[in-house]
Amino acid sequence: MFLKQFFEEKSSTYTYLLASTQSKEAIIIDPVLSEIENYLDIINEQGFNLLYILETHIHADHVTAASELREKTKAKSIVHKNAHISCADILITDGCVIRFGEYKIEARYTPGHTDACTIYYIEEEGIIFTGDTLLINGCGRTDFQHGSAVQLYQSIHNKIFTLPENTVVYPAHDYRGEKSSTVKKEKQENVRLGEGKTQEEFVKLMQNLNLPYPKQIDIALPLNQTCGQKKDA
Ligand SMILES: [Fe+2]
């Protein structure tokens, strides 16, 4: 399988381009508008046929490239139905399976960071794209977009920590230059959720993070609710 991880510096966002090297069918997860030329260069260079644009949630820190990418490639955009995004082509729920080439990617609904968070799992490859639900040695905040620390704790424990321990974790962000982790490592060492951390402790910790108001939220959220397309466009 072809897998390329892109990094957008301003919001420290990871985007993933996945493709079947046999059929050339491809998908992209969490594309950032400012980086669209980088994605298209690789897609065109490799002769990929981009089928789907998958969002792990409605982002508050960058503008999605979904609209522009689907105009340029005819790919269909996918988000969880709780996002209430009328511009999306396909609304998914827990357990939906998306196919590209010989691969199946399973959507797992993981509310907590937002109420529309979805992570994507490829069992045959042993990889999971965890969005902002589980970050390397961290997790997404729970104080905006109908977040809930209780739900986040349960989502991570029920939908990620139950996977085989050698499953590779690819998050939507990293602020320290780490590119991936494993279920085993996060289960043992994650400072917020690792071994022995109870739900009660986690909720208390999340309630006392005192994080600043997200810098891009007032720009990014309205735009992402229209799949990244300006309303007058
Ligand atoms: Fe987020």
Short mmCIF file of N, CA and C in Angstrom, two decimals, residues 52-217:
data_model
loop_
_atom_site.label_atom_id
_atom_site.label_comp_id
_atom_site.label_asym_id
_atom_site.label_seq_id
_atom_site.Cartn_x
_atom_site.Cartn_y
_atom_site.Cartn_z
N TYR A 52 -12.02 9.31 -2.39
CA TYR A 52 -12.69 9.89 -1.22
C TYR A 52 -11.77 10.83 -0.44
N ILE A 53 -12.42 11.83 0.15
CA ILE A 53 -11.74 12.75 1.07
C ILE A 53 -12.39 12.51 2.44
N LEU A 54 -11.62 11.98 3.36
CA LEU A 54 -12.16 11.61 4.67
C LEU A 54 -11.78 12.66 5.71
N GLU A 55 -12.77 13.11 6.47
CA GLU A 55 -12.48 14.02 7.58
C GLU A 55 -12.62 13.22 8.87
N THR A 56 -11.66 13.43 9.78
CA THR A 56 -11.83 12.79 11.10
C THR A 56 -12.80 13.58 11.97
N HIS A 57 -12.99 14.88 11.67
CA HIS A 57 -13.97 15.73 12.35
C HIS A 57 -13.97 17.08 11.67
N ILE A 58 -14.80 17.97 12.18
CA ILE A 58 -14.80 19.34 11.67
C ILE A 58 -13.71 20.09 12.42
N HIS A 59 -12.68 20.47 11.69
CA HIS A 59 -11.49 21.03 12.33
C HIS A 59 -11.69 22.48 12.74
N ALA A 60 -11.06 22.82 13.85
CA ALA A 60 -11.15 24.20 14.35
C ALA A 60 -9.84 24.95 14.13
N ASP A 61 -8.83 24.27 13.60
CA ASP A 61 -7.52 24.92 13.54
C ASP A 61 -6.96 25.07 12.13
N HIS A 62 -7.66 24.57 11.14
CA HIS A 62 -7.23 24.78 9.76
C HIS A 62 -8.44 24.61 8.85
N VAL A 63 -8.30 25.11 7.63
CA VAL A 63 -9.42 25.00 6.68
C VAL A 63 -9.21 23.76 5.82
N THR A 64 -10.25 22.98 5.67
CA THR A 64 -10.15 21.75 4.90
C THR A 64 -10.00 22.03 3.40
N ALA A 65 -9.31 21.14 2.72
CA ALA A 65 -9.16 21.25 1.27
C ALA A 65 -10.26 20.46 0.55
N ALA A 66 -11.27 19.98 1.29
CA ALA A 66 -12.26 19.07 0.70
C ALA A 66 -12.92 19.64 -0.55
N SER A 67 -13.44 20.86 -0.45
CA SER A 67 -14.17 21.42 -1.59
C SER A 67 -13.30 21.54 -2.83
N GLU A 68 -12.11 22.11 -2.60
CA GLU A 68 -11.24 22.34 -3.75
C GLU A 68 -10.74 21.01 -4.35
N LEU A 69 -10.44 20.08 -3.49
CA LEU A 69 -9.96 18.79 -3.97
C LEU A 69 -11.02 18.05 -4.77
N ARG A 70 -12.27 18.13 -4.31
CA ARG A 70 -13.28 17.37 -5.06
C ARG A 70 -13.60 18.04 -6.38
N GLU A 71 -13.42 19.37 -6.43
CA GLU A 71 -13.59 20.03 -7.73
C GLU A 71 -12.51 19.60 -8.70
N LYS A 72 -11.29 19.44 -8.16
CA LYS A 72 -10.16 19.13 -9.04
C LYS A 72 -10.01 17.65 -9.35
N THR A 73 -10.62 16.80 -8.55
CA THR A 73 -10.40 15.36 -8.75
C THR A 73 -11.68 14.55 -8.88
N LYS A 74 -12.81 15.14 -8.54
CA LYS A 74 -14.11 14.44 -8.54
C LYS A 74 -14.25 13.44 -7.38
N ALA A 75 -13.34 13.53 -6.42
CA ALA A 75 -13.47 12.67 -5.23
C ALA A 75 -14.69 13.10 -4.42
N LYS A 76 -15.20 12.20 -3.60
CA LYS A 76 -16.36 12.50 -2.75
C LYS A 76 -15.90 12.76 -1.31
N SER A 77 -16.52 13.76 -0.68
CA SER A 77 -16.11 14.05 0.69
C SER A 77 -16.97 13.28 1.68
N ILE A 78 -16.32 12.87 2.77
CA ILE A 78 -16.97 12.02 3.78
C ILE A 78 -16.76 12.61 5.17
N VAL A 79 -17.86 12.75 5.92
CA VAL A 79 -17.77 13.11 7.35
C VAL A 79 -18.83 12.33 8.11
N HIS A 80 -18.70 12.33 9.43
CA HIS A 80 -19.72 11.67 10.26
C HIS A 80 -21.02 12.47 10.21
N LYS A 81 -22.12 11.78 10.30
CA LYS A 81 -23.43 12.45 10.16
C LYS A 81 -23.68 13.50 11.24
N ASN A 82 -23.09 13.33 12.41
CA ASN A 82 -23.30 14.30 13.49
C ASN A 82 -22.68 15.67 13.21
N ALA A 83 -21.84 15.74 12.17
CA ALA A 83 -21.25 17.03 11.82
C ALA A 83 -22.30 17.97 11.24
N HIS A 84 -23.42 17.41 10.79
CA HIS A 84 -24.50 18.20 10.19
C HIS A 84 -23.98 19.14 9.10
N ILE A 85 -23.23 18.56 8.20
CA ILE A 85 -22.62 19.31 7.12
C ILE A 85 -23.37 18.99 5.83
N SER A 86 -24.12 19.95 5.33
CA SER A 86 -24.93 19.64 4.15
C SER A 86 -24.10 19.59 2.87
N CYS A 87 -22.88 20.15 2.92
CA CYS A 87 -22.05 20.15 1.71
C CYS A 87 -21.35 18.81 1.48
N ALA A 88 -21.31 17.95 2.49
CA ALA A 88 -20.57 16.69 2.33
C ALA A 88 -21.30 15.75 1.38
N ASP A 89 -20.55 14.93 0.66
CA ASP A 89 -21.18 14.00 -0.30
C ASP A 89 -21.72 12.77 0.41
N ILE A 90 -20.99 12.29 1.42
CA ILE A 90 -21.38 11.05 2.09
C ILE A 90 -21.30 11.27 3.60
N LEU A 91 -22.38 10.93 4.30
CA LEU A 91 -22.38 11.02 5.76
C LEU A 91 -22.28 9.60 6.30
N ILE A 92 -21.35 9.40 7.23
CA ILE A 92 -21.13 8.04 7.72
C ILE A 92 -21.49 7.91 9.20
N THR A 93 -21.62 6.66 9.62
CA THR A 93 -21.86 6.35 11.04
C THR A 93 -20.85 5.26 11.44
N ASP A 94 -20.91 4.89 12.70
CA ASP A 94 -19.98 3.89 13.22
C ASP A 94 -20.07 2.59 12.41
N GLY A 95 -18.92 2.06 12.04
CA GLY A 95 -18.89 0.77 11.36
C GLY A 95 -18.95 0.84 9.84
N CYS A 96 -19.16 2.02 9.29
CA CYS A 96 -19.19 2.14 7.82
C CYS A 96 -17.82 1.74 7.25
N VAL A 97 -17.86 1.07 6.11
CA VAL A 97 -16.61 0.63 5.48
C VAL A 97 -16.46 1.33 4.13
N ILE A 98 -15.27 1.88 3.92
CA ILE A 98 -14.97 2.59 2.68
C ILE A 98 -13.91 1.76 1.96
N ARG A 99 -14.10 1.56 0.67
CA ARG A 99 -13.17 0.71 -0.07
C ARG A 99 -12.37 1.52 -1.08
N PHE A 100 -11.08 1.21 -1.20
CA PHE A 100 -10.26 1.73 -2.29
C PHE A 100 -9.30 0.62 -2.69
N GLY A 101 -9.28 0.31 -3.99
CA GLY A 101 -8.48 -0.83 -4.43
C GLY A 101 -8.87 -2.07 -3.65
N GLU A 102 -7.86 -2.79 -3.15
CA GLU A 102 -8.13 -4.03 -2.40
C GLU A 102 -8.30 -3.76 -0.90
N TYR A 103 -8.32 -2.50 -0.51
CA TYR A 103 -8.35 -2.16 0.93
C TYR A 103 -9.74 -1.76 1.42
N LYS A 104 -9.94 -2.05 2.70
CA LYS A 104 -11.17 -1.64 3.38
C LYS A 104 -10.75 -0.78 4.57
N ILE A 105 -11.35 0.37 4.69
CA ILE A 105 -11.05 1.24 5.83
C ILE A 105 -12.35 1.42 6.61
N GLU A 106 -12.28 1.11 7.90
CA GLU A 106 -13.48 1.09 8.72
C GLU A 106 -13.58 2.37 9.56
N ALA A 107 -14.75 3.01 9.52
CA ALA A 107 -14.98 4.20 10.34
C ALA A 107 -15.41 3.77 11.73
N ARG A 108 -14.79 4.34 12.74
CA ARG A 108 -15.17 4.06 14.13
C ARG A 108 -15.55 5.38 14.77
N TYR A 109 -16.76 5.47 15.23
CA TYR A 109 -17.26 6.71 15.83
C TYR A 109 -16.67 6.88 17.23
N THR A 110 -15.98 8.01 17.43
CA THR A 110 -15.29 8.24 18.70
C THR A 110 -15.58 9.65 19.23
N PRO A 111 -16.81 9.89 19.71
CA PRO A 111 -17.11 11.22 20.23
C PRO A 111 -16.26 11.53 21.45
N GLY A 112 -16.10 12.82 21.72
CA GLY A 112 -15.32 13.22 22.90
C GLY A 112 -14.58 14.52 22.63
N HIS A 113 -13.68 14.51 21.65
CA HIS A 113 -13.03 15.77 21.25
C HIS A 113 -14.10 16.66 20.60
N THR A 114 -14.88 16.09 19.70
CA THR A 114 -16.11 16.73 19.20
C THR A 114 -17.16 15.62 19.16
N ASP A 115 -18.41 16.01 18.87
CA ASP A 115 -19.45 14.97 18.81
C ASP A 115 -19.55 14.35 17.41
N ALA A 116 -18.63 14.70 16.52
CA ALA A 116 -18.66 14.11 15.18
C ALA A 116 -17.32 13.45 14.84
N CYS A 117 -16.55 13.10 15.84
CA CYS A 117 -15.23 12.52 15.57
C CYS A 117 -15.32 11.07 15.11
N THR A 118 -14.55 10.79 14.09
CA THR A 118 -14.48 9.45 13.52
C THR A 118 -13.02 9.11 13.31
N ILE A 119 -12.65 7.89 13.64
CA ILE A 119 -11.30 7.46 13.33
C ILE A 119 -11.39 6.36 12.28
N TYR A 120 -10.30 6.09 11.60
CA TYR A 120 -10.34 5.18 10.45
C TYR A 120 -9.31 4.07 10.62
N TYR A 121 -9.77 2.85 10.48
CA TYR A 121 -8.95 1.67 10.80
C TYR A 121 -8.81 0.76 9.58
N ILE A 122 -7.57 0.37 9.28
CA ILE A 122 -7.35 -0.64 8.23
C ILE A 122 -6.76 -1.87 8.91
N GLU A 123 -7.62 -2.83 9.13
CA GLU A 123 -7.23 -4.02 9.89
C GLU A 123 -6.09 -4.80 9.22
N GLU A 124 -6.18 -5.02 7.91
CA GLU A 124 -5.15 -5.82 7.21
C GLU A 124 -3.77 -5.19 7.32
N GLU A 125 -3.72 -3.88 7.41
CA GLU A 125 -2.43 -3.19 7.48
C GLU A 125 -2.01 -2.89 8.91
N GLY A 126 -2.94 -3.05 9.84
CA GLY A 126 -2.63 -2.76 11.24
C GLY A 126 -2.35 -1.29 11.48
N ILE A 127 -3.16 -0.42 10.87
CA ILE A 127 -2.95 1.01 11.06
C ILE A 127 -4.28 1.69 11.39
N ILE A 128 -4.18 2.74 12.21
CA ILE A 128 -5.37 3.50 12.55
C ILE A 128 -5.06 4.99 12.51
N PHE A 129 -5.99 5.75 11.93
CA PHE A 129 -5.85 7.20 11.82
C PHE A 129 -6.78 7.80 12.86
N THR A 130 -6.18 8.35 13.91
CA THR A 130 -6.95 8.65 15.11
C THR A 130 -7.43 10.10 15.20
N GLY A 131 -7.19 10.91 14.17
CA GLY A 131 -7.66 12.30 14.22
C GLY A 131 -7.13 12.99 15.46
N ASP A 132 -8.03 13.76 16.13
CA ASP A 132 -7.64 14.41 17.38
C ASP A 132 -8.13 13.62 18.58
N THR A 133 -8.71 12.45 18.34
CA THR A 133 -9.21 11.63 19.45
C THR A 133 -8.04 11.18 20.31
N LEU A 134 -7.07 10.53 19.67
CA LEU A 134 -5.85 10.12 20.39
C LEU A 134 -4.65 10.72 19.69
N LEU A 135 -3.89 11.52 20.41
CA LEU A 135 -2.64 12.07 19.88
C LEU A 135 -1.49 11.31 20.52
N ILE A 136 -0.28 11.52 20.02
CA ILE A 136 0.86 10.83 20.62
C ILE A 136 1.14 11.46 21.98
N ASN A 137 1.01 10.64 23.00
CA ASN A 137 1.18 11.11 24.38
C ASN A 137 0.24 12.27 24.72
N GLY A 138 -0.97 12.22 24.20
CA GLY A 138 -1.95 13.27 24.48
C GLY A 138 -3.29 12.92 23.87
N CYS A 139 -4.16 13.91 23.78
CA CYS A 139 -5.47 13.72 23.15
C CYS A 139 -6.03 15.10 22.83
N GLY A 140 -7.08 15.15 22.03
CA GLY A 140 -7.69 16.42 21.69
C GLY A 140 -8.39 17.04 22.90
N ARG A 141 -8.54 18.36 22.86
CA ARG A 141 -9.24 19.04 23.96
C ARG A 141 -10.73 18.73 23.89
N THR A 142 -11.43 18.99 24.97
CA THR A 142 -12.84 18.60 25.02
C THR A 142 -13.75 19.77 25.39
N ASP A 143 -13.22 21.00 25.27
CA ASP A 143 -13.98 22.16 25.73
C ASP A 143 -14.66 22.96 24.63
N PHE A 144 -14.70 22.43 23.40
CA PHE A 144 -15.41 23.08 22.30
C PHE A 144 -16.15 22.03 21.49
N GLN A 145 -17.01 22.47 20.59
CA GLN A 145 -17.66 21.60 19.60
C GLN A 145 -18.33 20.37 20.25
N HIS A 146 -19.08 20.61 21.31
CA HIS A 146 -19.80 19.54 22.02
C HIS A 146 -18.86 18.44 22.51
N GLY A 147 -17.70 18.84 22.95
CA GLY A 147 -16.74 17.87 23.49
C GLY A 147 -17.20 17.33 24.83
N SER A 148 -16.62 16.18 25.20
CA SER A 148 -16.94 15.57 26.49
C SER A 148 -15.78 14.68 26.90
N ALA A 149 -15.21 14.98 28.07
CA ALA A 149 -14.07 14.19 28.53
C ALA A 149 -14.49 12.75 28.85
N VAL A 150 -15.68 12.58 29.39
CA VAL A 150 -16.16 11.22 29.69
C VAL A 150 -16.26 10.41 28.40
N GLN A 151 -16.87 11.02 27.38
CA GLN A 151 -17.00 10.31 26.10
C GLN A 151 -15.63 10.03 25.48
N LEU A 152 -14.72 11.00 25.59
CA LEU A 152 -13.40 10.80 24.99
C LEU A 152 -12.68 9.62 25.65
N TYR A 153 -12.73 9.56 26.95
CA TYR A 153 -12.10 8.46 27.68
C TYR A 153 -12.68 7.12 27.21
N GLN A 154 -14.00 7.08 27.11
CA GLN A 154 -14.64 5.82 26.71
C GLN A 154 -14.35 5.48 25.25
N SER A 155 -14.35 6.49 24.38
CA SER A 155 -14.05 6.24 22.96
C SER A 155 -12.65 5.64 22.81
N ILE A 156 -11.69 6.24 23.49
CA ILE A 156 -10.30 5.78 23.36
C ILE A 156 -10.16 4.36 23.94
N HIS A 157 -10.75 4.14 25.09
CA HIS A 157 -10.64 2.81 25.70
C HIS A 157 -11.39 1.73 24.92
N ASN A 158 -12.57 2.08 24.41
CA ASN A 158 -13.39 1.06 23.74
C ASN A 158 -13.06 0.88 22.27
N LYS A 159 -12.64 1.96 21.59
CA LYS A 159 -12.47 1.87 20.14
C LYS A 159 -11.01 1.83 19.68
N ILE A 160 -10.07 2.17 20.56
CA ILE A 160 -8.66 2.17 20.16
C ILE A 160 -7.85 1.19 21.02
N PHE A 161 -8.00 1.28 22.32
CA PHE A 161 -7.18 0.44 23.20
C PHE A 161 -7.59 -1.04 23.15
N THR A 162 -8.69 -1.35 22.47
CA THR A 162 -9.09 -2.75 22.31
C THR A 162 -8.47 -3.38 21.04
N LEU A 163 -7.79 -2.56 20.25
CA LEU A 163 -7.19 -3.07 19.00
C LEU A 163 -5.89 -3.82 19.31
N PRO A 164 -5.40 -4.64 18.36
CA PRO A 164 -4.11 -5.30 18.60
C PRO A 164 -3.03 -4.28 18.97
N GLU A 165 -2.18 -4.65 19.93
CA GLU A 165 -1.26 -3.67 20.50
C GLU A 165 -0.21 -3.16 19.52
N ASN A 166 0.07 -3.95 18.48
CA ASN A 166 1.07 -3.47 17.50
C ASN A 166 0.45 -2.58 16.42
N THR A 167 -0.83 -2.26 16.55
CA THR A 167 -1.47 -1.35 15.58
C THR A 167 -0.76 0.00 15.61
N VAL A 168 -0.43 0.50 14.42
CA VAL A 168 0.28 1.79 14.34
C VAL A 168 -0.73 2.93 14.38
N VAL A 169 -0.46 3.90 15.23
CA VAL A 169 -1.35 5.04 15.43
C VAL A 169 -0.80 6.24 14.64
N TYR A 170 -1.64 6.74 13.72
CA TYR A 170 -1.29 7.97 13.00
C TYR A 170 -2.27 9.07 13.42
N PRO A 171 -1.80 10.06 14.16
CA PRO A 171 -2.69 11.12 14.64
C PRO A 171 -2.85 12.26 13.62
N ALA A 172 -3.79 13.18 13.93
CA ALA A 172 -3.99 14.33 13.04
C ALA A 172 -3.02 15.47 13.34
N HIS A 173 -2.37 15.39 14.47
CA HIS A 173 -1.41 16.44 14.84
C HIS A 173 -0.26 15.85 15.63
N ASP A 174 0.88 16.54 15.54
CA ASP A 174 1.88 16.34 16.58
C ASP A 174 2.66 17.64 16.68
N TYR A 175 2.94 18.04 17.90
CA TYR A 175 3.58 19.33 18.14
C TYR A 175 5.04 19.15 18.54
N ARG A 176 5.52 17.89 18.52
CA ARG A 176 6.90 17.63 18.95
C ARG A 176 7.70 16.85 17.91
N GLY A 177 7.17 16.77 16.70
CA GLY A 177 7.91 16.11 15.63
C GLY A 177 7.78 14.59 15.57
N GLU A 178 6.92 14.01 16.41
CA GLU A 178 6.70 12.55 16.36
C GLU A 178 5.75 12.24 15.21
N LYS A 179 6.02 11.15 14.52
CA LYS A 179 5.21 10.86 13.33
C LYS A 179 4.15 9.79 13.54
N SER A 180 4.42 8.87 14.42
CA SER A 180 3.44 7.80 14.67
C SER A 180 3.74 7.17 16.03
N SER A 181 2.80 6.35 16.48
CA SER A 181 2.97 5.64 17.74
C SER A 181 2.35 4.26 17.56
N THR A 182 2.14 3.57 18.65
CA THR A 182 1.42 2.29 18.58
C THR A 182 0.38 2.27 19.70
N VAL A 183 -0.60 1.38 19.54
CA VAL A 183 -1.61 1.23 20.58
C VAL A 183 -0.94 0.85 21.90
N LYS A 184 0.04 -0.04 21.81
CA LYS A 184 0.73 -0.50 23.03
C LYS A 184 1.38 0.67 23.77
N LYS A 185 2.10 1.49 23.01
CA LYS A 185 2.82 2.60 23.62
C LYS A 185 1.84 3.58 24.29
N GLU A 186 0.75 3.91 23.59
CA GLU A 186 -0.20 4.87 24.16
C GLU A 186 -0.92 4.29 25.37
N LYS A 187 -1.23 3.00 25.30
CA LYS A 187 -1.89 2.35 26.42
C LYS A 187 -1.01 2.38 27.67
N GLN A 188 0.29 2.23 27.45
CA GLN A 188 1.20 2.19 28.59
C GLN A 188 1.64 3.57 29.03
N GLU A 189 1.97 4.42 28.05
CA GLU A 189 2.72 5.63 28.41
C GLU A 189 1.99 6.95 28.24
N ASN A 190 0.82 6.96 27.58
CA ASN A 190 0.15 8.24 27.35
C ASN A 190 -0.08 8.95 28.69
N VAL A 191 0.42 10.15 28.77
CA VAL A 191 0.44 10.85 30.05
C VAL A 191 -0.98 11.12 30.59
N ARG A 192 -1.95 11.20 29.69
CA ARG A 192 -3.33 11.46 30.14
C ARG A 192 -4.15 10.19 30.30
N LEU A 193 -3.82 9.18 29.48
CA LEU A 193 -4.71 8.02 29.41
C LEU A 193 -4.01 6.69 29.62
N GLY A 194 -2.70 6.75 29.86
CA GLY A 194 -1.93 5.51 29.99
C GLY A 194 -2.30 4.70 31.23
N GLU A 195 -1.64 3.57 31.33
CA GLU A 195 -1.90 2.60 32.39
C GLU A 195 -2.25 3.23 33.75
N GLY A 196 -3.34 2.77 34.30
CA GLY A 196 -3.70 3.19 35.66
C GLY A 196 -4.46 4.50 35.75
N LYS A 197 -4.58 5.22 34.64
CA LYS A 197 -5.30 6.50 34.70
C LYS A 197 -6.81 6.23 34.64
N THR A 198 -7.52 6.62 35.68
CA THR A 198 -8.96 6.35 35.71
C THR A 198 -9.73 7.42 34.94
N GLN A 199 -10.99 7.08 34.66
CA GLN A 199 -11.84 8.05 33.96
C GLN A 199 -12.00 9.33 34.80
N GLU A 200 -12.13 9.12 36.08
CA GLU A 200 -12.31 10.27 36.99
C GLU A 200 -11.09 11.21 36.94
N GLU A 201 -9.91 10.61 36.97
CA GLU A 201 -8.68 11.41 36.91
C GLU A 201 -8.59 12.15 35.58
N PHE A 202 -8.96 11.43 34.52
CA PHE A 202 -8.89 12.01 33.19
C PHE A 202 -9.83 13.21 33.07
N VAL A 203 -11.05 13.05 33.54
CA VAL A 203 -12.05 14.13 33.45
C VAL A 203 -11.56 15.36 34.22
N LYS A 204 -11.03 15.13 35.37
CA LYS A 204 -10.52 16.22 36.21
C LYS A 204 -9.38 16.96 35.48
N LEU A 205 -8.49 16.18 34.92
CA LEU A 205 -7.35 16.76 34.20
C LEU A 205 -7.83 17.61 33.01
N MET A 206 -8.80 17.07 32.26
CA MET A 206 -9.30 17.79 31.08
C MET A 206 -10.03 19.07 31.49
N GLN A 207 -10.67 19.04 32.64
CA GLN A 207 -11.40 20.23 33.11
C GLN A 207 -10.45 21.33 33.57
N ASN A 208 -9.24 20.95 33.86
CA ASN A 208 -8.30 21.94 34.41
C ASN A 208 -7.14 22.26 33.48
N LEU A 209 -7.33 22.06 32.19
CA LEU A 209 -6.23 22.33 31.25
C LEU A 209 -6.01 23.83 31.05
N ASN A 210 -7.08 24.61 31.18
CA ASN A 210 -6.99 26.06 30.98
C ASN A 210 -6.28 26.44 29.68
N LEU A 211 -6.72 25.85 28.60
CA LEU A 211 -6.10 26.12 27.30
C LEU A 211 -6.61 27.45 26.75
N PRO A 212 -5.77 28.13 25.95
CA PRO A 212 -6.23 29.39 25.34
C PRO A 212 -7.31 29.11 24.28
N TYR A 213 -8.10 30.13 23.99
CA TYR A 213 -9.12 30.02 22.92
C TYR A 213 -8.40 29.68 21.61
N PRO A 214 -8.88 28.69 20.85
CA PRO A 214 -8.16 28.29 19.63
C PRO A 214 -8.05 29.45 18.64
N LYS A 215 -6.81 29.69 18.19
CA LYS A 215 -6.51 30.85 17.35
C LYS A 215 -7.35 30.95 16.07
N GLN A 216 -7.50 29.82 15.42
CA GLN A 216 -8.14 29.83 14.08
C GLN A 216 -9.63 29.51 14.11
N ILE A 217 -10.18 29.25 15.28
CA ILE A 217 -11.52 28.64 15.33
C ILE A 217 -12.59 29.50 14.65
#
